[in-house]
Coordinates of C-alpha atoms in Angstrom, one line a residue:
Chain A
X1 CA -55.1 11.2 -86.5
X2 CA -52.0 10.6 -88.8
X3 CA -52.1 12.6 -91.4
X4 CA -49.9 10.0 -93.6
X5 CA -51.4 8.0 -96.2
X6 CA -54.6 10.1 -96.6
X7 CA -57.9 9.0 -98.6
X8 CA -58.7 11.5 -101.7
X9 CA -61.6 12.1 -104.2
X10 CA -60.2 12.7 -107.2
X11 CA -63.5 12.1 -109.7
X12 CA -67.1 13.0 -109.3
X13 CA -69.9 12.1 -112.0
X14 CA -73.7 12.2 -112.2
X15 CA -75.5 10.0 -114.4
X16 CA -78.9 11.5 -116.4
X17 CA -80.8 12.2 -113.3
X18 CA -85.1 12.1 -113.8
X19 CA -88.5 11.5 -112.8
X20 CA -89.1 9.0 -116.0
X21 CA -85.2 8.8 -117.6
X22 CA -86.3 5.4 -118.9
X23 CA -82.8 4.6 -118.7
X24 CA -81.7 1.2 -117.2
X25 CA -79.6 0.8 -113.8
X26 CA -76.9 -0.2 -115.8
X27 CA -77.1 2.5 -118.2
X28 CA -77.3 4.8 -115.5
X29 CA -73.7 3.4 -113.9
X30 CA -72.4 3.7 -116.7
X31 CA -72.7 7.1 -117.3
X32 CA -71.9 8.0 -113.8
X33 CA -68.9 5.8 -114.3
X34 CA -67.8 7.6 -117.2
X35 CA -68.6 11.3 -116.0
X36 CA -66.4 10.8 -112.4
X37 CA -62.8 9.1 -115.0
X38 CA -63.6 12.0 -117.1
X39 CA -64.0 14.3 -114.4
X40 CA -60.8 12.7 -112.8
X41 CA -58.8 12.7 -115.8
X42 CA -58.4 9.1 -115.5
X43 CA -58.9 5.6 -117.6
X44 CA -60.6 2.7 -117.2
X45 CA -56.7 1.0 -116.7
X46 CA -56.4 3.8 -113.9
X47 CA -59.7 2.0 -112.2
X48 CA -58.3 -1.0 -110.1
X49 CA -60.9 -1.3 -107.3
X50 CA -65.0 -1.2 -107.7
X51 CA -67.9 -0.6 -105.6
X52 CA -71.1 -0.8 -106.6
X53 CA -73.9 -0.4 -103.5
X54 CA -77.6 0.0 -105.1
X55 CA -80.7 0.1 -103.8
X56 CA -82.0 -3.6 -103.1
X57 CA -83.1 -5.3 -105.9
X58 CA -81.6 -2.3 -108.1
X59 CA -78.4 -3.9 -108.1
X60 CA -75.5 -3.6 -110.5
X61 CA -72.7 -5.7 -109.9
X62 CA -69.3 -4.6 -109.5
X63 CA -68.0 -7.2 -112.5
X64 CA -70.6 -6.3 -114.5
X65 CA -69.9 -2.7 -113.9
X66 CA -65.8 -3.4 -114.7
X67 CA -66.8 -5.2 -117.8
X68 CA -69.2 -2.6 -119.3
X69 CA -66.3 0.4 -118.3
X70 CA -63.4 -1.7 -119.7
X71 CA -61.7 -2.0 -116.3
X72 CA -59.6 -4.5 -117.3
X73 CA -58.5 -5.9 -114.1
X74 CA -59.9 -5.5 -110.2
X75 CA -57.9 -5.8 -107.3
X76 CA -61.0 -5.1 -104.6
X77 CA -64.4 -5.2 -105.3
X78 CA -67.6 -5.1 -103.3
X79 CA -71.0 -5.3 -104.0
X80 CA -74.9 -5.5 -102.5
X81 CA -73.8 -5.0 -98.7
X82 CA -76.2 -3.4 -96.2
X83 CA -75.9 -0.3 -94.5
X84 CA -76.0 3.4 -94.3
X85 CA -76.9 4.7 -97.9
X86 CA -73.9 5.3 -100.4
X87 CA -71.4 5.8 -97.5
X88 CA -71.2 2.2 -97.3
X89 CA -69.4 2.2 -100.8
X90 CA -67.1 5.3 -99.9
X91 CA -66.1 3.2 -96.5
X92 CA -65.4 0.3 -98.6
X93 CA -63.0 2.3 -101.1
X94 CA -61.5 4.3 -98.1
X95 CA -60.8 0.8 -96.4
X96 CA -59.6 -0.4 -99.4
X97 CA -57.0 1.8 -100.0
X98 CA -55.8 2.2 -96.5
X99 CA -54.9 -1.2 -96.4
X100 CA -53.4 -1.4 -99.8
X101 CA -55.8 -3.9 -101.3
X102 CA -56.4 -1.1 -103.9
X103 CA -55.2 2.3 -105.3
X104 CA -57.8 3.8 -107.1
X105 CA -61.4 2.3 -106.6
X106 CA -64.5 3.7 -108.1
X107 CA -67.6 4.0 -106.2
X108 CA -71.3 4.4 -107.2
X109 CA -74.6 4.9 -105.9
X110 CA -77.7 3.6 -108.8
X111 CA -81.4 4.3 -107.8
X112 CA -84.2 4.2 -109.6
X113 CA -87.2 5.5 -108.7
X114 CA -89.5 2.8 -109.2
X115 CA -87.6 0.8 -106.6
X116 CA -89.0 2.7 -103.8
X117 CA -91.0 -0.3 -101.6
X118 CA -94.5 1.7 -101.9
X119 CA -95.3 1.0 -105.4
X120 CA -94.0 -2.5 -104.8
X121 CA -97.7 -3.2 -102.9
X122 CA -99.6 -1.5 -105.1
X123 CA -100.1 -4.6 -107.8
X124 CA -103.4 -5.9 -106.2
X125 CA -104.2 -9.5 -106.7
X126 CA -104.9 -11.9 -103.6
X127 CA -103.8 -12.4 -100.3
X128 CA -100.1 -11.0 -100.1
X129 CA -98.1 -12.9 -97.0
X130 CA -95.4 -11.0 -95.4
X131 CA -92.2 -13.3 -94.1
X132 CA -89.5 -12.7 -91.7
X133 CA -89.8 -9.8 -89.1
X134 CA -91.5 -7.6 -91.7
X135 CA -94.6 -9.5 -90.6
X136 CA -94.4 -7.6 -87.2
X137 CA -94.7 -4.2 -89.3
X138 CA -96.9 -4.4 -92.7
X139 CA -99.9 -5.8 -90.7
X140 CA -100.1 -3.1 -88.9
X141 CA -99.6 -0.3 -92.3
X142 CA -95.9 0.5 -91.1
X143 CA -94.5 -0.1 -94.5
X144 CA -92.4 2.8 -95.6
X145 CA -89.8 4.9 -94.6
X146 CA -92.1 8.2 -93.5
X147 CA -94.0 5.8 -90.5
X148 CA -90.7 5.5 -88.9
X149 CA -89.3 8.8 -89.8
X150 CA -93.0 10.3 -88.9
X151 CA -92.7 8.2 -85.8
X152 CA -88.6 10.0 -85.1
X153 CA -90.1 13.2 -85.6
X154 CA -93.0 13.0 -83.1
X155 CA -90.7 11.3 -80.6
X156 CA -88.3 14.6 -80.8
X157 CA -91.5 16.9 -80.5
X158 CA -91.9 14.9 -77.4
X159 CA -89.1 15.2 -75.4
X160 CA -87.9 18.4 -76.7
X161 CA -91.3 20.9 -77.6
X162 CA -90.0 21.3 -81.2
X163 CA -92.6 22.0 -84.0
X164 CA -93.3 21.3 -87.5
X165 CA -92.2 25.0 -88.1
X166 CA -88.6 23.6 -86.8
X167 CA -89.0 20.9 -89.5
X168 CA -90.3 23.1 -92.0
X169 CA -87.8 25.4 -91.4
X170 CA -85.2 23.5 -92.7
X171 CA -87.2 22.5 -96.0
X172 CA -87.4 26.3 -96.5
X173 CA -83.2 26.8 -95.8
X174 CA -82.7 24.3 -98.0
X175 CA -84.9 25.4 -101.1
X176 CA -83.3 28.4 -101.4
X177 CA -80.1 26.6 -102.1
X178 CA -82.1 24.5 -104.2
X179 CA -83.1 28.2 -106.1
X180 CA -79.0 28.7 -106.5
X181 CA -78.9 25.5 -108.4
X182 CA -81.4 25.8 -111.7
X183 CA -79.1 23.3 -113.7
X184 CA -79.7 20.0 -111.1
X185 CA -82.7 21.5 -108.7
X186 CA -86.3 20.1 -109.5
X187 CA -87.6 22.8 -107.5
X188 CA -86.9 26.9 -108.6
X189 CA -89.7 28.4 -106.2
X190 CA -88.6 30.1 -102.7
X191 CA -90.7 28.1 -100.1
X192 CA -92.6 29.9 -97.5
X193 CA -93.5 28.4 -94.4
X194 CA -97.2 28.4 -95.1
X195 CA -96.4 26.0 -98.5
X196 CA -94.7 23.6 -96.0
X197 CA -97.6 23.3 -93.7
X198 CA -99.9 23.0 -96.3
X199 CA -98.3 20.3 -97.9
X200 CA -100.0 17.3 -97.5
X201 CA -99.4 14.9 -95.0
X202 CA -98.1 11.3 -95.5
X203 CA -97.4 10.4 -91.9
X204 CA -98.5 13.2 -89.8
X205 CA -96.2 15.2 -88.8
X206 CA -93.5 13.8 -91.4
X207 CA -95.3 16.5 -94.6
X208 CA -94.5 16.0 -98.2
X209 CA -91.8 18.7 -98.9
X210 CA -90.2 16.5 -95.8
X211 CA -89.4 13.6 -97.9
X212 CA -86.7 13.5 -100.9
X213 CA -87.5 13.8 -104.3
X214 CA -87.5 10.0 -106.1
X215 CA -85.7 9.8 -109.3
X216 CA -83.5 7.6 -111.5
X217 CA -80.2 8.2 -111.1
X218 CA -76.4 7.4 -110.5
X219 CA -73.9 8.9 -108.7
X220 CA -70.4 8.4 -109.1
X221 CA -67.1 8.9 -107.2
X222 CA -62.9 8.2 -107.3
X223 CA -61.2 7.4 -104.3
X224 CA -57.1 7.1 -104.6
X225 CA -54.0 7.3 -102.5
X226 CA -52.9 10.8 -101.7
X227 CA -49.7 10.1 -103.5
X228 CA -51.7 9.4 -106.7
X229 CA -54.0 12.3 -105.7
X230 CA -51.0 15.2 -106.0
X231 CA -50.7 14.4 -109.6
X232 CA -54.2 14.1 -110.9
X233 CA -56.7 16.7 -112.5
X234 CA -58.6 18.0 -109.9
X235 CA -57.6 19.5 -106.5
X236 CA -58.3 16.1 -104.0
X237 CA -60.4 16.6 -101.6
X238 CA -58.8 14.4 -98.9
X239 CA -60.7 12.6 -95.8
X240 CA -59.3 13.3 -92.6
X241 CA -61.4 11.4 -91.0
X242 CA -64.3 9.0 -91.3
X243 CA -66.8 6.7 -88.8
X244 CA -69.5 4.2 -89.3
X245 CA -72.1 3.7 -86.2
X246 CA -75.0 1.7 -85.8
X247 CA -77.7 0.9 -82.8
X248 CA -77.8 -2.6 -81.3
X249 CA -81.2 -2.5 -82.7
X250 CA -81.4 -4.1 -86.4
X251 CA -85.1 -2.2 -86.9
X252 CA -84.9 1.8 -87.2
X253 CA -88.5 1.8 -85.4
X254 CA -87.2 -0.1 -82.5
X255 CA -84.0 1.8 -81.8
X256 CA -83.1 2.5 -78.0
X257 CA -83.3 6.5 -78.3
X258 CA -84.9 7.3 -81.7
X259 CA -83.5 11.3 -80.9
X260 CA -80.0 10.1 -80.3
X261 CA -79.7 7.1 -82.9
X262 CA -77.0 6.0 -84.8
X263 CA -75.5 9.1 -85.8
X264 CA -74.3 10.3 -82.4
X265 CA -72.4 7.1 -82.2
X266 CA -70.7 7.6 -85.9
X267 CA -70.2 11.4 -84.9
X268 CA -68.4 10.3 -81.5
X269 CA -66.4 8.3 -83.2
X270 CA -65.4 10.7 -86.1
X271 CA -64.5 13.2 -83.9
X272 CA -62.2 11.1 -81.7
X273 CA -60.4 10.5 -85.0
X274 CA -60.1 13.8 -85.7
X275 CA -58.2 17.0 -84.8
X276 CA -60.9 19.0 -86.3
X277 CA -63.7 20.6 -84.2
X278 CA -66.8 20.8 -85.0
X279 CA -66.0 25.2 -85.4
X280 CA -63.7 24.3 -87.8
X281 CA -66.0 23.2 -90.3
X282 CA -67.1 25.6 -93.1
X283 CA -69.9 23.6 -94.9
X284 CA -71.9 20.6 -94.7
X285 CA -73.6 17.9 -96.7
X286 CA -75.7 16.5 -94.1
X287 CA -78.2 13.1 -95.2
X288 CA -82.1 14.8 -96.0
X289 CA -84.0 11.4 -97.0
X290 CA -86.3 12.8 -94.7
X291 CA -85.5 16.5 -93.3
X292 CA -85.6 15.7 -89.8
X293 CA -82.6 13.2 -90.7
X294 CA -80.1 16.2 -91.2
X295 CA -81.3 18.3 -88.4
X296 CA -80.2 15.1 -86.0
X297 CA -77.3 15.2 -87.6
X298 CA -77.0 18.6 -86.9
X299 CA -77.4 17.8 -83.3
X300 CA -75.2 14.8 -83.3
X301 CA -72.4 16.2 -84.7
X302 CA -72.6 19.1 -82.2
X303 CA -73.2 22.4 -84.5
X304 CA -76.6 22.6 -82.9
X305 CA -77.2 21.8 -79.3
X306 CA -79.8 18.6 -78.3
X307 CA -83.2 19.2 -79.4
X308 CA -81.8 22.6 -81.1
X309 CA -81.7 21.8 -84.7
X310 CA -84.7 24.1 -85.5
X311 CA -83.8 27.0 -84.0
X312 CA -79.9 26.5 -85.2
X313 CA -81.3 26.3 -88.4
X314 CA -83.9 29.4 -88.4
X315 CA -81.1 31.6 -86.8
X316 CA -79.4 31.4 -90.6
X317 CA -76.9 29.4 -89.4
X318 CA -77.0 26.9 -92.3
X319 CA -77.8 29.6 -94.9
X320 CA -74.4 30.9 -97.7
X321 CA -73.8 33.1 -95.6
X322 CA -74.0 31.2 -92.0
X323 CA -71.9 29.7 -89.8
X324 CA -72.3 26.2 -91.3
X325 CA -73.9 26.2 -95.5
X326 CA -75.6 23.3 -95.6
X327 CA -76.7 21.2 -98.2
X328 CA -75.5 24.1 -100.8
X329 CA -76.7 21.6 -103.7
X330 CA -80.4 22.2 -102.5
X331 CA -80.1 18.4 -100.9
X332 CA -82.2 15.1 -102.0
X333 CA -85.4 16.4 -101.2
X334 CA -84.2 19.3 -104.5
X335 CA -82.0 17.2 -106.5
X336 CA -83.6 13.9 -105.7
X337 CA -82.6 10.9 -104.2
X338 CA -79.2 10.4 -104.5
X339 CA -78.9 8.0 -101.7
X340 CA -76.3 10.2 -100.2
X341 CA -73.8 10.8 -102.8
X342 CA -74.7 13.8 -103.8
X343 CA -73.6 15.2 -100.6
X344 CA -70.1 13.5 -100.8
X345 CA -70.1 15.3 -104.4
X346 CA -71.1 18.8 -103.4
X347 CA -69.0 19.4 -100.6
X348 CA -66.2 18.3 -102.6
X349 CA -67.1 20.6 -105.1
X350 CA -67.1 23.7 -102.4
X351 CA -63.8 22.7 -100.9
X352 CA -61.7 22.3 -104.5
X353 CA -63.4 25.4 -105.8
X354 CA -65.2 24.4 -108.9
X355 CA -69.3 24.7 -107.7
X356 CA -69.1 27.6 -109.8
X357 CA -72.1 30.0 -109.3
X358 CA -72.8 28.2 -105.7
X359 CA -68.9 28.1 -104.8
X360 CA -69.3 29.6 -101.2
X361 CA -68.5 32.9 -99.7
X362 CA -66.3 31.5 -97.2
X363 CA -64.3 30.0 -99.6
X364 CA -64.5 26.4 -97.4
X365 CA -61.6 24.0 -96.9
X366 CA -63.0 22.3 -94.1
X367 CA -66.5 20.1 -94.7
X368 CA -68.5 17.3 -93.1
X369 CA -70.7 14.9 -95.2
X370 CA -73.3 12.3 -93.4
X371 CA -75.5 9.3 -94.5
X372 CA -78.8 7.8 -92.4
X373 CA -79.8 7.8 -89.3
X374 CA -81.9 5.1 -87.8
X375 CA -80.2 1.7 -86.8
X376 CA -77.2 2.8 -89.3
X377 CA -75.0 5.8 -90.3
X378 CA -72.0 7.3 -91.2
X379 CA -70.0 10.6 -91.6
X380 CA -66.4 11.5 -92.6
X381 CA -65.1 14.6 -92.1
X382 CA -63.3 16.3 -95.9
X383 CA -60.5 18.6 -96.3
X384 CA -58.4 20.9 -99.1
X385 CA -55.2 22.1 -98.7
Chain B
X1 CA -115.4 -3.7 -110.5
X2 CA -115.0 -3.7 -107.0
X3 CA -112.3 -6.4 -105.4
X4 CA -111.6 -7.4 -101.6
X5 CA -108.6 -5.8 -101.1
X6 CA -106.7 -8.9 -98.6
X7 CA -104.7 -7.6 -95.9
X8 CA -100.7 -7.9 -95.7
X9 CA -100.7 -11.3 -93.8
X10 CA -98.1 -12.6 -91.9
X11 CA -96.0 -15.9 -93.0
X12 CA -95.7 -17.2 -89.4
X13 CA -92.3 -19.0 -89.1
X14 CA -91.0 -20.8 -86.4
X15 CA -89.7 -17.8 -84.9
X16 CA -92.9 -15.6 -84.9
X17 CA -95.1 -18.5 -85.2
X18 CA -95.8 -18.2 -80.6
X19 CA -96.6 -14.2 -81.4
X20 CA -99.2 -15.3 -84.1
X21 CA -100.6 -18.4 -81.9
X22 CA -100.9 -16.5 -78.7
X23 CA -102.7 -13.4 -81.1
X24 CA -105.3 -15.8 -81.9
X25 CA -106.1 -16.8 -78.3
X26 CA -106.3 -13.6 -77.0
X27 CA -103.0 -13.3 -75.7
X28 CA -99.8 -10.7 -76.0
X29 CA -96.8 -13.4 -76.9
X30 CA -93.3 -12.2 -76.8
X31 CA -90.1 -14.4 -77.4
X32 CA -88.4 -15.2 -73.8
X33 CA -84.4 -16.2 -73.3
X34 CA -85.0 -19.4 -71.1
X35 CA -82.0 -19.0 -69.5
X36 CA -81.5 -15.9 -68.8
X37 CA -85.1 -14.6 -68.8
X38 CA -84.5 -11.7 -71.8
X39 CA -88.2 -10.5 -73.3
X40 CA -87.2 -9.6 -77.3
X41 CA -89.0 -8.2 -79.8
X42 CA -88.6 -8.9 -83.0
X43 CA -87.5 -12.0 -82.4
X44 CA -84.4 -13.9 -83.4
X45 CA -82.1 -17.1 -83.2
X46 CA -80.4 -16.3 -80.5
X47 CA -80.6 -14.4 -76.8
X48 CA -78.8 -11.3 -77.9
X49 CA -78.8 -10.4 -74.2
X50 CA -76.6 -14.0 -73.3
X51 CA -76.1 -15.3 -76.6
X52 CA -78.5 -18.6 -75.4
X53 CA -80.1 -20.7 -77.8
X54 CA -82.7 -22.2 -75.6
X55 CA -85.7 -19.6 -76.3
X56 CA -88.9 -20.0 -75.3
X57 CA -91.9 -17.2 -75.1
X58 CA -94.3 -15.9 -72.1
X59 CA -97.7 -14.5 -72.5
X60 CA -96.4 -10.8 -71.0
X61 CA -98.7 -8.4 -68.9
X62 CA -100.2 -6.4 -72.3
X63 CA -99.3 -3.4 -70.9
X64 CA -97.7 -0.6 -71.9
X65 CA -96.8 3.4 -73.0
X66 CA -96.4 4.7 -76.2
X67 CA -93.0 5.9 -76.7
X68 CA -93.7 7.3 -80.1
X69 CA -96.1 7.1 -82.8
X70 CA -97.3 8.9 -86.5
X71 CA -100.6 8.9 -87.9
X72 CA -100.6 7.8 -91.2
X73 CA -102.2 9.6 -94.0
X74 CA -101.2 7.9 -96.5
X75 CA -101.6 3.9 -96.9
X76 CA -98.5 2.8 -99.3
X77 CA -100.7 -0.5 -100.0
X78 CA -104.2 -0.7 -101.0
X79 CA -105.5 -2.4 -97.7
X80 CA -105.0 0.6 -95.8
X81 CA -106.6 2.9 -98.2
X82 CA -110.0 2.7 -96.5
X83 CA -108.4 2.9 -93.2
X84 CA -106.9 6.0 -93.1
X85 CA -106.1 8.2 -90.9
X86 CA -104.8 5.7 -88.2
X87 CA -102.2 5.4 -85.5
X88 CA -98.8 3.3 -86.1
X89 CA -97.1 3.7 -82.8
X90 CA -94.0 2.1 -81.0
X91 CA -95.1 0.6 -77.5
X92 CA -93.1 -0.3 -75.1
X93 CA -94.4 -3.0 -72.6
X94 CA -94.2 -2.7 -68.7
X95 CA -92.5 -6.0 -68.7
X96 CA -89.0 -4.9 -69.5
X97 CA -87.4 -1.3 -69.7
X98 CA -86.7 -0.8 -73.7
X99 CA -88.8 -3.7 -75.0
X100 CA -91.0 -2.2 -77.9
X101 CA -93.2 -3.3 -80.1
X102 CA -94.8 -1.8 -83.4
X103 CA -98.2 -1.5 -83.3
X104 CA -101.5 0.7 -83.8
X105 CA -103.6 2.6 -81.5
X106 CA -107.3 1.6 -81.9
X107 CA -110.5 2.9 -80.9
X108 CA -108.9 6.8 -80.2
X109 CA -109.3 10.1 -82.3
X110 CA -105.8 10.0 -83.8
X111 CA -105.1 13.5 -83.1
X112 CA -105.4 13.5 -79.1
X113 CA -102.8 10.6 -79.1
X114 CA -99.6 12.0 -77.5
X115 CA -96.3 10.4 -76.2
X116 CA -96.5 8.4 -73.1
X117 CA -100.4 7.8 -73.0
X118 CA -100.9 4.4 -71.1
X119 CA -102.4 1.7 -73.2
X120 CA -103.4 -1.6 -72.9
X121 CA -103.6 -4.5 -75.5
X122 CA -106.7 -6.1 -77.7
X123 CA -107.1 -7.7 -80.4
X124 CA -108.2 -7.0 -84.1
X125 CA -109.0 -9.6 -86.8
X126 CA -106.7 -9.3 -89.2
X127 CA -107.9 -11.5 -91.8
X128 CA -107.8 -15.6 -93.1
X129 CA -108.0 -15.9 -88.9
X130 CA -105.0 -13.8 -88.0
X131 CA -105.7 -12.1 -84.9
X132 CA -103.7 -8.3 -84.7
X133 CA -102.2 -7.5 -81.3
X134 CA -102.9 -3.5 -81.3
X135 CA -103.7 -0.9 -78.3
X136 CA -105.9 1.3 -76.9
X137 CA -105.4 3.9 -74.1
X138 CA -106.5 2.8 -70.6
X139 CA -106.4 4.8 -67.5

């Protein structure tokens, strides 16, 4: 891939992040908004693109968002579109600037945690009637996201004889990051495997300490040109290459292959982009809505071979000190739902050098990020100089 | 106080309306490509197999394996509560390689349910008449 006119993230920011914040979506964007310019070193005149993906019906619009911010002025903006978490909104910059409809857009990622669809049932009153293709699932109790990642989980037991210890055994790797990270982690206990197979379960095998942790928050990040990027702040973190895939299947329970989904298609296509291999890459920030999520990804992307992911992981592979740290900020199921973002933010974090207590031993300059799984994904490959 | 807790019921539309129709008579429904002969599930406008608008649907054979399921433990709405555990499964029907269907498996300790167990269709009442298409293992 050229290697001219390089994407950068200049600007991260977190909103409050909580179980109960009882702080509004739009309060929430606007903090984010404010901690990735401030983070940046940048104004809300710097700001001349907007995109602002949330959760559905936890959306903040990008005009909305310009207004609040004083961005005086947007030359691309993009709102409520569909697809693979808060990637979708760092696709949209990316694009953005690659074509020149924008030089410096700002991205977010709001969720709150009421928004999650189980407590959306939970009202009572009468007969509830389900329309469009939904009505082929709720009948039948296949309402959230742990039936179908329950269902992805079983599947790769199936066809490959791993266990719920290979599931649990990334929920224990990924704690003990979580344990490096008092300031943003929920959780500060070491997990042993006997805590994750006690943990209840929601859709046997898919366990509680498989799911991410729901909260309110917002995540924001600055995209710019690489020219604008040499003179800001912070150290960019450029993208040297990035890939969207999906499934021709719209539903993530009726997908073709549910062990080779829609992140072996976005990986393919990352890597054709790329020079990078996948033993280049120093750390990763791999999607953990549900833990079995990253370990496809870990399979996808080739670190760990096909049905591998739990033994990749228990050899220490994704530990500080392996091969391939992953998901150094403890992940979503730690530092709660993020929708993705926070992995876009940690890794840039590792490779410009300011995760302070968690910066790496390997001192990284070469990391991988990833979003969903399921009938939709995407993953972008980041670099420092 | 005690309430009736209703089902999730389906709003039949003129898309699912044949799956929901053929359910109450007893019969497996799936959406058909008239000219091209396509089974799909869910179904849609349009053929995505030859981009035909002429759909029809076809009572199908009923038959099937289960390429994957969970058992839920949890119900997420208050219907299910008194239900649980209980199998939510992905079939896929004899009638076409890949076409699948979400669905439960019935009358079967959850637990000795495993990947690629043969099942066979019946038929649960739902609720307000609705009629469930779910599966139990056959030989």
């Amino acid at each position: 891939m050229s290697k001219k006119n390089r994407v950068a993230i200049v600007g991260v920011g977190y909103s409050d992040v909580g179980r109960a914040t009882g702080l509004s979506l739009t309060k929430l964007t606007a903090q984010a908004g404010v901690a990735a310019m401030e983070d940046a070193g940048l104004k809300p005149t710097d700001i001349d693109g907007l995109v602002t993906h949330s959760f559905p019906n936890q959306f903040v619009s990008s005009t909305h968002t310009a207004a609040m911010l004083g961005i005086p002025d947007l030359a691309f903006y993009s709102g409520n579109v569909d697809g693979a978490a808060y990637s979708v909104a760092a696709m949209h910059a990316i694009a953005a600037i690659e074509s020149g409809s924008a030089e410096t857009v700002l991205t977010f990622r709001t969720v709150h945690k009421a928004g999650q669809g189980g407590e959306t049932f939970r009202g009572g009153g009468g007969p509830q009637t389900i329309p469009g293709n939904m009505q082929l699932a709720m009948p039948y109790g296949s309402i959230a996201g742990p039936h179908w990642a329950g269902m992805y989980m079983t599947r790769h037991m199936a066809m490959y004889g791993s266990t719920e210890e290979d599931f649990g055994s990334f929920a224990i790797a990924q704690r003990k990051f979580a344990v490096a990270n008092p300031t943003e982690s929920f959780f500060h206990e070491e997990l042993t495997m006997d805590d994750y197979l006690n943990s209840r379960y929601i859709a046997k095998p898919l366990h509680l300490l498989d799911c991410d942790y729901p909260v309110d928050s917002s995540s924001a990040l600055i995209f710019t040109t690489e020219e604008r990027a040499r003179d800001m702040k912070q150290k960019p973190v450029f993208f040297d290459s990035w890939a969207n895939g999906t499934t021709k299947e719209a539903d993530f329970s009726l997908v073709e292959d549910m062990t080779h989904s829609s992140p072996w298609m976005a990986s393919r296509r990352m890597w054709s982009r790329s020079d990078l291999k996948p033993k280049d890459v120093q750390t990763a920030g791999l999607y953990d809505g549900f833990s079995f999520i990253a370990m496809q990804w870990l399979e996808a992307l080739g670190f760990a071979e096909e049905g591998g992911s739990g033994a990749f992981v228990r050899s220490g592979a994704t530990s500080a000190t392996g091969s391939l740290p992953t998901n150094t900020d403890g992940g979503a199921c730690n530092v709660g739902r993020r929708h993705g973002a926070n992995f876009f933010i940690e890794v840039t974090r590792q490779l410009r050098g300011t995760a302070g207590d968690r910066a790496l031993p390997n001192n990284p300059k070469v990391g991988v990020v990833s979003n969903a799984v399921g009938g939709f994904a995407a993953c972008a490959l980041l670099t420092a100089d | 106080m005690t309430t009736e807790v209703s089902a999730p019921l389906p709003l039949p539309n003129e898309l699912t309306k044949p799956f929901w129709e053929g359910a109450a008579k007893g019969q497996l429904v799936i959406q058909r490509c008239n000219a091209c002969g396509h089974l799909q599930h869910a179904p849609e406008p349009v053929c995505s197999a030859c981009l035909s608008f002429d759909l029809g649907s076809a009572a199908v054979s009923g038959t099937g394996t289960v390429y994957t399921f969970c058992i839920a433990t949890q119900a997420f709405h208050p219907y299910f509560e008194d239900k649980l555990p209980f199998v939510i499964a992905v079939v896929e029907l004899d009638d076409q390689p890949g076409l699948k269907m979400i669905t439960n498996i019935v009358d079967v300790d959850p637990d000795s349910v495993r990947v690629g167990d043969r099942v066979g269709v019946t038929f649960n009442l739902l609720g307000e008449g609705f009629m469930l298409p779910v599966f139990r293992p056959i030989a």
